[in-house]
Tab-separated table of C-alpha atoms in Angstrom:
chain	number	residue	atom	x	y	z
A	1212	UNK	CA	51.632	104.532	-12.802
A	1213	UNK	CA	54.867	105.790	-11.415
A	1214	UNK	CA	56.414	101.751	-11.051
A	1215	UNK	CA	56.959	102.062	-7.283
A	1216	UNK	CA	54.776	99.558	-5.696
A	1217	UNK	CA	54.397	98.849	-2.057
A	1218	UNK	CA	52.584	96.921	0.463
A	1219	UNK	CA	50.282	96.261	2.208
A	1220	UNK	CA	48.465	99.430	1.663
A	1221	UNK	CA	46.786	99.230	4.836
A	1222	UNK	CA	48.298	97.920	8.034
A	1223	UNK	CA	46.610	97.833	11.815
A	1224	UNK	CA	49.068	96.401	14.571
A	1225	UNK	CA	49.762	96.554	17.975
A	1226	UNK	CA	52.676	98.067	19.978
A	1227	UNK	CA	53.796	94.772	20.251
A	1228	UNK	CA	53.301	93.475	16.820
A	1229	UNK	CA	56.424	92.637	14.684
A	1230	UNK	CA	55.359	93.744	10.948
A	1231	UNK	CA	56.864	94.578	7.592
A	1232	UNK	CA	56.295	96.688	4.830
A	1233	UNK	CA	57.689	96.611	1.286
A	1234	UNK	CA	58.804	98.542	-1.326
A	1235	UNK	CA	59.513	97.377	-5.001
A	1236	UNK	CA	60.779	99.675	-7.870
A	1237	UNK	CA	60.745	98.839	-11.856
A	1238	UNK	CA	62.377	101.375	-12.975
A	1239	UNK	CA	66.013	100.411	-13.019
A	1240	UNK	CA	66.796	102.967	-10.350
A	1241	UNK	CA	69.723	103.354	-8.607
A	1242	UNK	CA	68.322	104.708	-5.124
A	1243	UNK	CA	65.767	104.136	-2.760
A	1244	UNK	CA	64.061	106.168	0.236
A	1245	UNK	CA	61.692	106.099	3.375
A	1246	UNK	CA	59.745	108.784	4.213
A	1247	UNK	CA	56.863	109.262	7.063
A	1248	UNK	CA	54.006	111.658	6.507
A	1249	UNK	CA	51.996	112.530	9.563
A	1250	UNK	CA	48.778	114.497	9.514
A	1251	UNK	CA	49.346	118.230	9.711
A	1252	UNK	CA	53.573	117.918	9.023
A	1253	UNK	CA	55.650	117.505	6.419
A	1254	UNK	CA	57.332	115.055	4.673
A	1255	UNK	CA	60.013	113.379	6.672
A	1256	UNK	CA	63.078	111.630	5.034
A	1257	UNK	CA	63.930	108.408	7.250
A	1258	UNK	CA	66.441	106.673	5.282
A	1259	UNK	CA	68.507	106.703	2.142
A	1260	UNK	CA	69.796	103.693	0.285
A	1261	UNK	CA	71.952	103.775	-2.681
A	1262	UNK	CA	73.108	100.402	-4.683
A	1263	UNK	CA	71.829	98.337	-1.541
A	1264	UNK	CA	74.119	101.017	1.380
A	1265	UNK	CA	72.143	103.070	3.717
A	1266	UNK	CA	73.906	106.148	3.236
A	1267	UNK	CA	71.309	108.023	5.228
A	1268	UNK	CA	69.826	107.745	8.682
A	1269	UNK	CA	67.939	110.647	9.752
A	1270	UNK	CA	67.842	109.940	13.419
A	1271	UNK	CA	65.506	107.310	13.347
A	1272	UNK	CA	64.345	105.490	16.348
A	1273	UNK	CA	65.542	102.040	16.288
A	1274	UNK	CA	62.104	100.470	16.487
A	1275	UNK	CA	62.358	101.447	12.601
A	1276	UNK	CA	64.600	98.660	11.067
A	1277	UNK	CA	65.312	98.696	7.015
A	1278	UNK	CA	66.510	96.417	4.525
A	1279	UNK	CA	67.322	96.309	1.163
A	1280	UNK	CA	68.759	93.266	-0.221
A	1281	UNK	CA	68.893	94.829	-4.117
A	1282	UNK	CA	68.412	98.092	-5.719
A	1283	UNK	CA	64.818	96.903	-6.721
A	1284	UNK	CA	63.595	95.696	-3.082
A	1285	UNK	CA	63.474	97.992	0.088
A	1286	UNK	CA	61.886	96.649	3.509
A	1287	UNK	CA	61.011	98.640	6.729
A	1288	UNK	CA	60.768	96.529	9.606
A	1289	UNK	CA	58.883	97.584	12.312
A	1290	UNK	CA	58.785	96.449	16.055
A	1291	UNK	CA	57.492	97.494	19.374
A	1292	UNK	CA	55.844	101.046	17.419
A	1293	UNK	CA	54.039	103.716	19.608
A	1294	UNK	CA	50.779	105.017	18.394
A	1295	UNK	CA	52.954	108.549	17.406
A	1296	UNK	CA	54.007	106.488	15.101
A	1297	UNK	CA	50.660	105.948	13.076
A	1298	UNK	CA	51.549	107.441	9.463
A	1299	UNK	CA	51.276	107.367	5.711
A	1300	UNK	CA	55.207	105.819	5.072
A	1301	UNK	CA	55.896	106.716	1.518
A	1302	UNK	CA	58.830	104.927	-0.213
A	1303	UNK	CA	60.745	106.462	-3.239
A	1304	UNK	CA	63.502	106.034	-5.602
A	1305	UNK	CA	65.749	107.332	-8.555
A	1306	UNK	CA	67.560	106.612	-11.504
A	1307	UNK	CA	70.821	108.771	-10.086
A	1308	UNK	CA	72.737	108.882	-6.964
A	1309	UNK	CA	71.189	110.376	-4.356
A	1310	UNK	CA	72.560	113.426	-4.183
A	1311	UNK	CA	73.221	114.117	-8.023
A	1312	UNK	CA	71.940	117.103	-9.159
A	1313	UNK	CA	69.556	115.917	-11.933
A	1314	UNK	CA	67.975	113.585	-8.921
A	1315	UNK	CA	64.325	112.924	-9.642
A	1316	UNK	CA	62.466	110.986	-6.816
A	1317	UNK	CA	59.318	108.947	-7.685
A	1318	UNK	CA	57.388	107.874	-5.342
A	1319	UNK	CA	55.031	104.930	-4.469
A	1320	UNK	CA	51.125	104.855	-3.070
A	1321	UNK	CA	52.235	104.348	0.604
A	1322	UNK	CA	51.422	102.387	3.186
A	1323	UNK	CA	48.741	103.789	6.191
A	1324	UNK	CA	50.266	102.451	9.303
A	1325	UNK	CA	47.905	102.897	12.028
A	1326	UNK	CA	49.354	101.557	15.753
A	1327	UNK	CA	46.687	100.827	18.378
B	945	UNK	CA	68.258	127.398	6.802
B	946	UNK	CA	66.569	125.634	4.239
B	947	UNK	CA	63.424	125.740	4.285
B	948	UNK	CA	59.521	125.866	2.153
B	949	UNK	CA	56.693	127.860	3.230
B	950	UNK	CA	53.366	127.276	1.860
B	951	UNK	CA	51.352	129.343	3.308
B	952	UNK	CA	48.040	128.675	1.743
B	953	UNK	CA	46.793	125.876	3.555
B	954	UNK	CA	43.514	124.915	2.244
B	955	UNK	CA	42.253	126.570	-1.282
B	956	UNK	CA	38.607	126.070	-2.758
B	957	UNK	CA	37.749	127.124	-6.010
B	958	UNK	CA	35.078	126.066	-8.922
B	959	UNK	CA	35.636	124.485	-11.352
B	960	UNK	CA	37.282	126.498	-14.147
B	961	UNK	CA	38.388	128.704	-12.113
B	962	UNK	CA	42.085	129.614	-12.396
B	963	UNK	CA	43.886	129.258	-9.425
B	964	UNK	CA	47.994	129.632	-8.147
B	965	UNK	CA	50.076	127.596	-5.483
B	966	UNK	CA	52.654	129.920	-3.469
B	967	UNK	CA	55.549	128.522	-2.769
B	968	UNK	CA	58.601	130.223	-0.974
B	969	UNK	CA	61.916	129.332	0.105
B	970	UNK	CA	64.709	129.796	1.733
B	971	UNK	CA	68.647	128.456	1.411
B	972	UNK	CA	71.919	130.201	0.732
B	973	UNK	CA	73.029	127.544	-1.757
B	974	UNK	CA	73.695	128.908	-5.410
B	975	UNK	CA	72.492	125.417	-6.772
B	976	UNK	CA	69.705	124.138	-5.833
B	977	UNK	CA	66.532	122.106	-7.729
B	978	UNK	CA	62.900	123.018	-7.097
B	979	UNK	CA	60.111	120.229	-7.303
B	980	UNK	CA	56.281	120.003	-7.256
B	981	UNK	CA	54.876	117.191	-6.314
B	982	UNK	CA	50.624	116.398	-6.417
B	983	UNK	CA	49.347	114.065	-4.002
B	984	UNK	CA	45.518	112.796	-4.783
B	985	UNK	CA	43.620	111.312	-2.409
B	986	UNK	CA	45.013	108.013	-3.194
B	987	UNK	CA	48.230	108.967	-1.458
B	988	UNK	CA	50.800	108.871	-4.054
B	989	UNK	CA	53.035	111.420	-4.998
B	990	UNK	CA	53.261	112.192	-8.431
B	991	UNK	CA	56.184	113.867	-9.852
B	992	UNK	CA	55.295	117.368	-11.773
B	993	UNK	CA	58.492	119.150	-12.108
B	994	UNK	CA	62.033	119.694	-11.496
B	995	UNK	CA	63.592	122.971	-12.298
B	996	UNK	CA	67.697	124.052	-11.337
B	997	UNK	CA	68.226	127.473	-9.684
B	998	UNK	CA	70.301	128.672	-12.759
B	999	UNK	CA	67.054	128.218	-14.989
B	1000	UNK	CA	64.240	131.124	-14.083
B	1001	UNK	CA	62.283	130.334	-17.547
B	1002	UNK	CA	58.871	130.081	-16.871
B	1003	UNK	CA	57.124	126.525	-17.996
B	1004	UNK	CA	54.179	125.752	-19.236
B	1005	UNK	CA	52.554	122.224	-19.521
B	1006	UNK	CA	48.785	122.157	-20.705
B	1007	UNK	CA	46.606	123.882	-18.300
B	1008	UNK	CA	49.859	123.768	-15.574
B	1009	UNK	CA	52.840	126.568	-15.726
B	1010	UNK	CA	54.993	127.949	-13.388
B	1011	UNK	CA	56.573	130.878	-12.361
B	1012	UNK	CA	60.256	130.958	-11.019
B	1013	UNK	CA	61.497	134.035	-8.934
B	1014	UNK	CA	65.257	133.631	-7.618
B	1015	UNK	CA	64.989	137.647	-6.603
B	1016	UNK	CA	61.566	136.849	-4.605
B	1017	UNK	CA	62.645	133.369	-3.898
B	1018	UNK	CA	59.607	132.124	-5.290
B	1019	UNK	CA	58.342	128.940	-7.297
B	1020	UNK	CA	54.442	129.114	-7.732
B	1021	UNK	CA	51.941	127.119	-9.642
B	1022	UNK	CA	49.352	127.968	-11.591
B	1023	UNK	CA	46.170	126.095	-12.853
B	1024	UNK	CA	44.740	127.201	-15.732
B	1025	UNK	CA	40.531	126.682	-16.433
B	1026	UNK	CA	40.932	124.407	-12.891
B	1027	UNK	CA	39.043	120.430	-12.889
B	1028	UNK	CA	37.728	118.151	-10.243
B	1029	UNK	CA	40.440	115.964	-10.703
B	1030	UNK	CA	43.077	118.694	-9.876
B	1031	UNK	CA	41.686	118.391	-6.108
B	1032	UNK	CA	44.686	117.205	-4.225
B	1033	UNK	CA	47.281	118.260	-1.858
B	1034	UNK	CA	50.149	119.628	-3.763
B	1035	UNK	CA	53.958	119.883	-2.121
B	1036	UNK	CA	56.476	122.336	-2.986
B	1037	UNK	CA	60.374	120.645	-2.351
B	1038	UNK	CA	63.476	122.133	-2.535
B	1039	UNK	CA	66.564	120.015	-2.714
B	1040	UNK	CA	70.276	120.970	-2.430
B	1041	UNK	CA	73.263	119.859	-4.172
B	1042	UNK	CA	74.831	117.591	-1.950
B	1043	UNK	CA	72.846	116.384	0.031
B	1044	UNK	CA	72.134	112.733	-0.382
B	1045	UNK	CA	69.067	113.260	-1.796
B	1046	UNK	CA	66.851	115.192	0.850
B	1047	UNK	CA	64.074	116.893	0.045
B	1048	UNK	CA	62.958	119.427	2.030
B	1049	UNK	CA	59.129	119.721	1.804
B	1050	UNK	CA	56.790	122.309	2.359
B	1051	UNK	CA	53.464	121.994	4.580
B	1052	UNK	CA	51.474	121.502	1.450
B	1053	UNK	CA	48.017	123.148	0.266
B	1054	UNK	CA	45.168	121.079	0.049
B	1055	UNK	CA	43.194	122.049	-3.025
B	1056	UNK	CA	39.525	121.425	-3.775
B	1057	UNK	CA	37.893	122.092	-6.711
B	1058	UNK	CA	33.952	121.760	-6.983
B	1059	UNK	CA	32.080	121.191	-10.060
């Protein structure tokens, strides 16, 4: 039990669906993270947020929308998705800083996306 | 470039068996942090360790230790007397100072170990 939760676990939409997936921590961190895992690549960092500011985008398509209204909660809205973008998206998040060198990320169960 | 290479992609071995996770990297940094990570079939990644470029002390932690190189630019893993439930994919991440956090993964190797 690493206390990052998220779902759904599972989600099936369309490419014109309109869904979101969350992302709560409760650890007391300080930092939270998107990443996307497709099959047969590595993980991909999609965005950083630290005390609530994105401080990170990592040239994300704008199809991929994210909120995080407190250091707890992070949300990754999704719109108008092309089946490329079927993934495992893994959310994370620390006690420090991102970017401090004792930075530990703990991640969450994921949620498989699968667009038809 | 940074970068992990793991080349083993798939490993099988039976149960007891010992068995070791390469892991090699590549940056030009002088601090740095090294992670594994295990991912079950469940799909979360679990945390395993974190070790700074300026510590090359080997670690052991029950039937898990592993072996930091700086001159090989190596961080592998080692199983000891291998179990089911160590079948998993397991990630190698390196992470520079800096950098807002990014990890940079490595493919992964998919272990499997059979009773």
């Amino acid at each position: 039990e690493t206390g990052v939760t998220q779902t759904p676990r599972h989600l099936v939409m369309g490419m014109t669906n309109k869904k979101s997936l969350k992302c709560e921590q409760h650890l007391g961190h300080n930092a939270m993270y998107w990443y996307k895992q497709s099959a047969k690549k590595p993980l991909e960092l999609m965005f950083v947020y630290n005390f609530k500011e994105q401080t990170e985008n990592n040239s994300v398509p704008s199809r991929f929308s994210p909120e995080c209204p407190n250091s707890s909660h992070l949300f990754l809205h999704l719109h108008t998705l092309q089946p490329e973008d079927s993934a495992l998206y893994l959310c994370a998040s620390s006690l420090q800083l991102a970017g401090a060198l004792t930075d530990t990320q703990y991640f969450g169960p994921g949620t498989r996306l699968t667009v038809l | 470039a940074q970068k992990v290479t793991q080349a083993q992609t798939e490993i099988s071995v039976v149960e007891k068996e010992d068995v070791t996770l390469d892991c090699v990297y590549e940056t030009r940094d002088t601090t740095y942090y090294l992670f594994w990570y295990k991912q079950p079939p469940s799909g979360e990644l679990v945390f395993l360790i974190r070790r700074n470029s300026f510590d090359e002390q080997n670690e052991i932690s029950g039937r898990y230790s592993w072996n930091f190189q700086k001159s090989t630019s190596s961080f592998n893993f080692t199983i000891t007397a291998s179990q089911v439930v160590d079948s998993a994919v397991y990630f190698c991440a390196l992470r520079r100072n800096n950098q807002g956090g990014k990890l940079i993964f490595g493919q992964g190797t998919e272990l499997s170990v059979k009773p």
